mmCIF file of N, CA, C and O in Angstrom:
data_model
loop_
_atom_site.group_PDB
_atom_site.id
_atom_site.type_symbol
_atom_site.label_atom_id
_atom_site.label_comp_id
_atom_site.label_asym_id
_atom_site.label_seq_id
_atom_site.Cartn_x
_atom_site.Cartn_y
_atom_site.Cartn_z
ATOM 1 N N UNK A 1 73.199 115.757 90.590
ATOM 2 C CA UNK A 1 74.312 116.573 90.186
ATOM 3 C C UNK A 1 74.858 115.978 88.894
ATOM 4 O O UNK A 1 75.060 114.769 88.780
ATOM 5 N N UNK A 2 75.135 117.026 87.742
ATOM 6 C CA UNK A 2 75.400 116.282 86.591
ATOM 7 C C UNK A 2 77.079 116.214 86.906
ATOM 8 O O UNK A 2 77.701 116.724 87.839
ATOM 9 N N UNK A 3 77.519 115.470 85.881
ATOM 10 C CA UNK A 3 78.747 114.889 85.878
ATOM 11 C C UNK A 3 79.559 116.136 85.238
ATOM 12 O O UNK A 3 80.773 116.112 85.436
ATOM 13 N N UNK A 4 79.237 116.804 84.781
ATOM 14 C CA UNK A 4 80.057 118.276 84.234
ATOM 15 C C UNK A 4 80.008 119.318 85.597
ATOM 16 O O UNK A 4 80.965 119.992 85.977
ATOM 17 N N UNK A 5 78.659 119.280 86.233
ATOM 18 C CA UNK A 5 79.085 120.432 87.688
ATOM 19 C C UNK A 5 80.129 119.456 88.193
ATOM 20 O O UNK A 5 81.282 119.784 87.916
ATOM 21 N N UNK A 6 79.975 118.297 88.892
ATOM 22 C CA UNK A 6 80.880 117.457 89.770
ATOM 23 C C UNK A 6 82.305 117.788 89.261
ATOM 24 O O UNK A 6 83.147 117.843 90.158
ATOM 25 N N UNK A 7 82.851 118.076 87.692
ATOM 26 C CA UNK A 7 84.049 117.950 87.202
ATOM 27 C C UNK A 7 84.085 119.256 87.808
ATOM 28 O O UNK A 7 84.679 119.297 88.885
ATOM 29 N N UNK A 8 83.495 120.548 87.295
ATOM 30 C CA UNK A 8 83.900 121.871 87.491
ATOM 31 C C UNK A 8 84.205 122.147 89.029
ATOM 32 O O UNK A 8 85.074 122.947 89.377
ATOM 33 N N UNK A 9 83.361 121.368 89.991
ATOM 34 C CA UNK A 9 83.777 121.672 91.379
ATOM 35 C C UNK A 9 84.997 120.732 91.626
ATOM 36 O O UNK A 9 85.685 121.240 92.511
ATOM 37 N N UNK A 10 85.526 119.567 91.189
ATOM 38 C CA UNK A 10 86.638 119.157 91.133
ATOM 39 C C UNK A 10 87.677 120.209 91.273
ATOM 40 O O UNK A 10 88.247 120.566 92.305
ATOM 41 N N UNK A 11 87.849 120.713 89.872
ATOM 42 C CA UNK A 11 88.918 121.529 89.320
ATOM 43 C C UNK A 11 88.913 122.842 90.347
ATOM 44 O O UNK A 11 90.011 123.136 90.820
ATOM 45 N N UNK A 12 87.768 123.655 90.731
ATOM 46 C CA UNK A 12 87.989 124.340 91.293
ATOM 47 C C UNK A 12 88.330 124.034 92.767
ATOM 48 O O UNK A 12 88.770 124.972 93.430
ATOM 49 N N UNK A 13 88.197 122.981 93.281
ATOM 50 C CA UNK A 13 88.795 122.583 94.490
ATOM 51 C C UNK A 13 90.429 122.249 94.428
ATOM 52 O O UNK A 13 91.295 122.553 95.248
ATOM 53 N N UNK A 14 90.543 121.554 93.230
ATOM 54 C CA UNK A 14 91.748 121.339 93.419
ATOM 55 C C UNK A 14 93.229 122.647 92.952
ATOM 56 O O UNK A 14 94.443 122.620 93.158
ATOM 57 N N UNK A 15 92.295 123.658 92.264
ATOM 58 C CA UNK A 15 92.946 124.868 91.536
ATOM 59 C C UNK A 15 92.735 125.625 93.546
ATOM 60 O O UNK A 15 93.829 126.062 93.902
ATOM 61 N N UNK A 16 92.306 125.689 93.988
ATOM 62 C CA UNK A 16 92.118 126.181 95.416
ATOM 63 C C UNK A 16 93.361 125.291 96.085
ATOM 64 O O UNK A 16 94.295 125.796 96.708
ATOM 65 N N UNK A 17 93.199 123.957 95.848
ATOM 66 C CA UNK A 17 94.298 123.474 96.836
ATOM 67 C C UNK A 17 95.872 123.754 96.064
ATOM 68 O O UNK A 17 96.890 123.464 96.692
ATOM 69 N N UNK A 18 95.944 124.233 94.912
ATOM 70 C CA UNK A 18 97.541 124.466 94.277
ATOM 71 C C UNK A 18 97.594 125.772 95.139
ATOM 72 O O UNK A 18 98.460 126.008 95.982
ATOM 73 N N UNK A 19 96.752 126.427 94.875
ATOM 74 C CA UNK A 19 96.462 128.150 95.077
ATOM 75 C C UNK A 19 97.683 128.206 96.910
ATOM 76 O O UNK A 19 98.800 128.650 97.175
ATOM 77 N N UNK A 20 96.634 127.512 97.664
ATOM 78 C CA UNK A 20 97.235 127.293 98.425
ATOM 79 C C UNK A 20 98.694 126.807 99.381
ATOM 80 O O UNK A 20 99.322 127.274 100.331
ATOM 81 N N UNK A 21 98.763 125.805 98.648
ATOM 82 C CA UNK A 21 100.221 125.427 98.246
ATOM 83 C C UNK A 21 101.018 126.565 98.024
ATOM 84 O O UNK A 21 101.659 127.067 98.947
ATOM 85 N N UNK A 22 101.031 126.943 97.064
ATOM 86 C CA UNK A 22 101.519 128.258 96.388
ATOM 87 C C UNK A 22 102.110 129.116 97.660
ATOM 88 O O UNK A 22 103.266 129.197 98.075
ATOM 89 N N UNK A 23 100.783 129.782 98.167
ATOM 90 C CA UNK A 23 100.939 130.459 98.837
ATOM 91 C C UNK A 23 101.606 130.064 100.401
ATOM 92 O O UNK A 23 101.932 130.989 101.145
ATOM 93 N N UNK A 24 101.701 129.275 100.638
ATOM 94 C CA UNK A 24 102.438 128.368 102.080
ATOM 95 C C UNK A 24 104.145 128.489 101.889
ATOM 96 O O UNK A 24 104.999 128.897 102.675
ATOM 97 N N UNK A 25 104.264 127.897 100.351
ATOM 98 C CA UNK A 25 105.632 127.371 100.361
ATOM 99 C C UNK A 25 106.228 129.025 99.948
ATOM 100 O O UNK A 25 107.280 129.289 100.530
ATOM 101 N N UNK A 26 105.730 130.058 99.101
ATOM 102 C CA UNK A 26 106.149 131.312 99.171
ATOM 103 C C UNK A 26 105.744 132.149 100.407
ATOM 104 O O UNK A 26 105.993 133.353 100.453
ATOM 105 N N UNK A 27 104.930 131.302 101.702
ATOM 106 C CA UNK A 27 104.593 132.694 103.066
ATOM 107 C C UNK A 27 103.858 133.643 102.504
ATOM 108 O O UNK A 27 103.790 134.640 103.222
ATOM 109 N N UNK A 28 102.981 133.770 100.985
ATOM 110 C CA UNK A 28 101.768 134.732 100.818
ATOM 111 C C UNK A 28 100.203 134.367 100.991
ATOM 112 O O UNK A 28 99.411 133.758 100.272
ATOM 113 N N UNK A 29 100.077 135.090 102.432
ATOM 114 C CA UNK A 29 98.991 134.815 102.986
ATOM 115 C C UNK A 29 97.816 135.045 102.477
ATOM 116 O O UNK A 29 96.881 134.345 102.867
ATOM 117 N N UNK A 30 97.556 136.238 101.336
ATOM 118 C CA UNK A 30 96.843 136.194 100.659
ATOM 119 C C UNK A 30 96.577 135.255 99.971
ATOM 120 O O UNK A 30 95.476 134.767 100.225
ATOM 121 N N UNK A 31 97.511 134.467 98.659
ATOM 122 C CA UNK A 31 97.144 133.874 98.062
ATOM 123 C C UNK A 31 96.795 131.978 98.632
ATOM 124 O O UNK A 31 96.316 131.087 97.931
ATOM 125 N N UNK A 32 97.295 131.878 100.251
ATOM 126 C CA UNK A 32 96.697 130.994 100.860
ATOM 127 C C UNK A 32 95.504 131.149 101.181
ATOM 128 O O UNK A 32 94.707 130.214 101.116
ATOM 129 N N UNK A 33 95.255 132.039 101.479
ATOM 130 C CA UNK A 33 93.462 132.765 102.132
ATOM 131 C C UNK A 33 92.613 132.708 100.856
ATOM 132 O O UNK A 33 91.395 132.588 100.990
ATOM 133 N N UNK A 34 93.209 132.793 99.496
ATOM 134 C CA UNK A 34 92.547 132.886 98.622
ATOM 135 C C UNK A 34 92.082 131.080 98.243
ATOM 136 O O UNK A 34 90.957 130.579 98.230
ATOM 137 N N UNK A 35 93.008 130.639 98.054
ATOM 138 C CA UNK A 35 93.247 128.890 97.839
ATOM 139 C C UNK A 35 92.329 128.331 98.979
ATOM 140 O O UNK A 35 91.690 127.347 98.608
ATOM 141 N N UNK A 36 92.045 128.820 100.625
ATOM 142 C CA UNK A 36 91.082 127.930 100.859
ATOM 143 C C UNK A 36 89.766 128.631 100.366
ATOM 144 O O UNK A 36 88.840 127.984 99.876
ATOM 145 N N UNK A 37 89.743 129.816 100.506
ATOM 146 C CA UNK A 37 88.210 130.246 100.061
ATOM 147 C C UNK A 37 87.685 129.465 98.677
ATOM 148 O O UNK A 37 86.668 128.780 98.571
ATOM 149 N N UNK A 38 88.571 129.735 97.761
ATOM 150 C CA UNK A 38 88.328 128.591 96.597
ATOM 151 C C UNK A 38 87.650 127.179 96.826
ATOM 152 O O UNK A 38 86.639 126.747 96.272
ATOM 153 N N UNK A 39 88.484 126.537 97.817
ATOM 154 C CA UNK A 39 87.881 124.874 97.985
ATOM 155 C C UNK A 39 86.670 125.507 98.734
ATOM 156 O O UNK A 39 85.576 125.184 98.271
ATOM 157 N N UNK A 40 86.660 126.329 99.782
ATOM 158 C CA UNK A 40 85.106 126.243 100.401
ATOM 159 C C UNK A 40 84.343 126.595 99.505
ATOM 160 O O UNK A 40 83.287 125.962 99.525
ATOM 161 N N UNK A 41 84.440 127.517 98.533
ATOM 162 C CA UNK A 41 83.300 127.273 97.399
ATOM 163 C C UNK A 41 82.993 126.361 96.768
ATOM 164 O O UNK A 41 81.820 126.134 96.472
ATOM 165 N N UNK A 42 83.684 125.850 96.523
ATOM 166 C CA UNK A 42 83.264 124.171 95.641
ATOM 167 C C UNK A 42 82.560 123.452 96.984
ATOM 168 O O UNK A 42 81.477 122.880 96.860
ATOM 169 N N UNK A 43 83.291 123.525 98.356
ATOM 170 C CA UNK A 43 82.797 122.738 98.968
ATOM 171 C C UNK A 43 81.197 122.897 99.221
ATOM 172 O O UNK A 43 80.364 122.078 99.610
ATOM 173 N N UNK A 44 81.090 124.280 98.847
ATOM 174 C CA UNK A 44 79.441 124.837 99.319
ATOM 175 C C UNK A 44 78.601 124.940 97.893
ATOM 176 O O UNK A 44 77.434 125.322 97.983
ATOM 177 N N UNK A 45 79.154 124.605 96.524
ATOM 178 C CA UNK A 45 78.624 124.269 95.351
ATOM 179 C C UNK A 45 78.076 122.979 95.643
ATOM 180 O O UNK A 45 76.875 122.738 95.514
ATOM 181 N N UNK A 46 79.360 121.708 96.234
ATOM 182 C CA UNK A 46 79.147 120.946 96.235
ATOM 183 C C UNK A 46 77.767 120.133 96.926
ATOM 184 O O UNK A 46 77.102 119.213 96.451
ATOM 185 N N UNK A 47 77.613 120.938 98.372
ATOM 186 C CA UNK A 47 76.257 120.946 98.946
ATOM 187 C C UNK A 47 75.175 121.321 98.216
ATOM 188 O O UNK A 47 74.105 120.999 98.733
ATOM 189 N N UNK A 48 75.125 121.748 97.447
ATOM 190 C CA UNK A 48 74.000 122.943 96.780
ATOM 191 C C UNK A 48 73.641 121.736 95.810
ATOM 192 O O UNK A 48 72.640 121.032 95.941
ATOM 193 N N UNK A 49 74.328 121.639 95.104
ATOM 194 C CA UNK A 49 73.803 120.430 94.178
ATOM 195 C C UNK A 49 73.587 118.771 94.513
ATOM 196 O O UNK A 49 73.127 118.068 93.614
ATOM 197 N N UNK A 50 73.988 118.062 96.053
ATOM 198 C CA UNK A 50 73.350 117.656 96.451
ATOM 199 C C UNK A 50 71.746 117.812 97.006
ATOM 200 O O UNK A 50 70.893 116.936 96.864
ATOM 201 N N UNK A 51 71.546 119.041 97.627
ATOM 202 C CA UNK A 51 70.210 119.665 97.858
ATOM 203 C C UNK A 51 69.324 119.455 96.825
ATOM 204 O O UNK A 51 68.239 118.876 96.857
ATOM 205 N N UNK A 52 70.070 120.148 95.618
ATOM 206 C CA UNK A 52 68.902 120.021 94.288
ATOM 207 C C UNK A 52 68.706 118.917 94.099
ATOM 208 O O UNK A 52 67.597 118.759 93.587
ATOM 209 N N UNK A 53 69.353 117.822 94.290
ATOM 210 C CA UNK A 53 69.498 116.248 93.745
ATOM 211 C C UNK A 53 68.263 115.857 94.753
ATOM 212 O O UNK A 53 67.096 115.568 94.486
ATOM 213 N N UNK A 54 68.809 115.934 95.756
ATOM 214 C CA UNK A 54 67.482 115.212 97.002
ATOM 215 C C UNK A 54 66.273 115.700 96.502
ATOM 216 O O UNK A 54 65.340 114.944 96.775
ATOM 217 N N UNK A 55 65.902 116.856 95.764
ATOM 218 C CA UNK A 55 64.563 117.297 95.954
ATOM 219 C C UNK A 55 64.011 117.119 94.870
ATOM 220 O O UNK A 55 62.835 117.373 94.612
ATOM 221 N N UNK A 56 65.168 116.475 93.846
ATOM 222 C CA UNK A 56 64.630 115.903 92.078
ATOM 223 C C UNK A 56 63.963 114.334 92.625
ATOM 224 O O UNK A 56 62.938 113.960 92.054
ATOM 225 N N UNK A 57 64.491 113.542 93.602
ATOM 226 C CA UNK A 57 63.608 112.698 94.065
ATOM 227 C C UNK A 57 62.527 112.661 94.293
ATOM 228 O O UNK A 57 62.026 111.631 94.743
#
């Protein structure tokens, strides 16, 4: 995994966890529902480019 995906899934995890926030401390369930779907994408980027990594071995 290069060091520029690792940053971009950073940011989008952590732009997911404000998202969220957001949406808790205003009670909009949407934009909480939106904030975790966000981190689970990074979290499932994040798998994906471990995968590719194991198989560059």
């Amino acid at each position: 995994m290069s060091a520029l995906d690792k940053a971009k899934n950073a940011i989008d995890d952590a732009a997911g966890k404000a998202k969220e926030g957001v949406g808790k401390v205003t009670g909009d369930r949407d934009t909480e529902a939106q904030g975790k779907g966000e981190q689970a994408t990074a979290d499932l980027k994040n798998a994906g480019e471990k995968v590719k990594d194991a198989f560059k071995h």
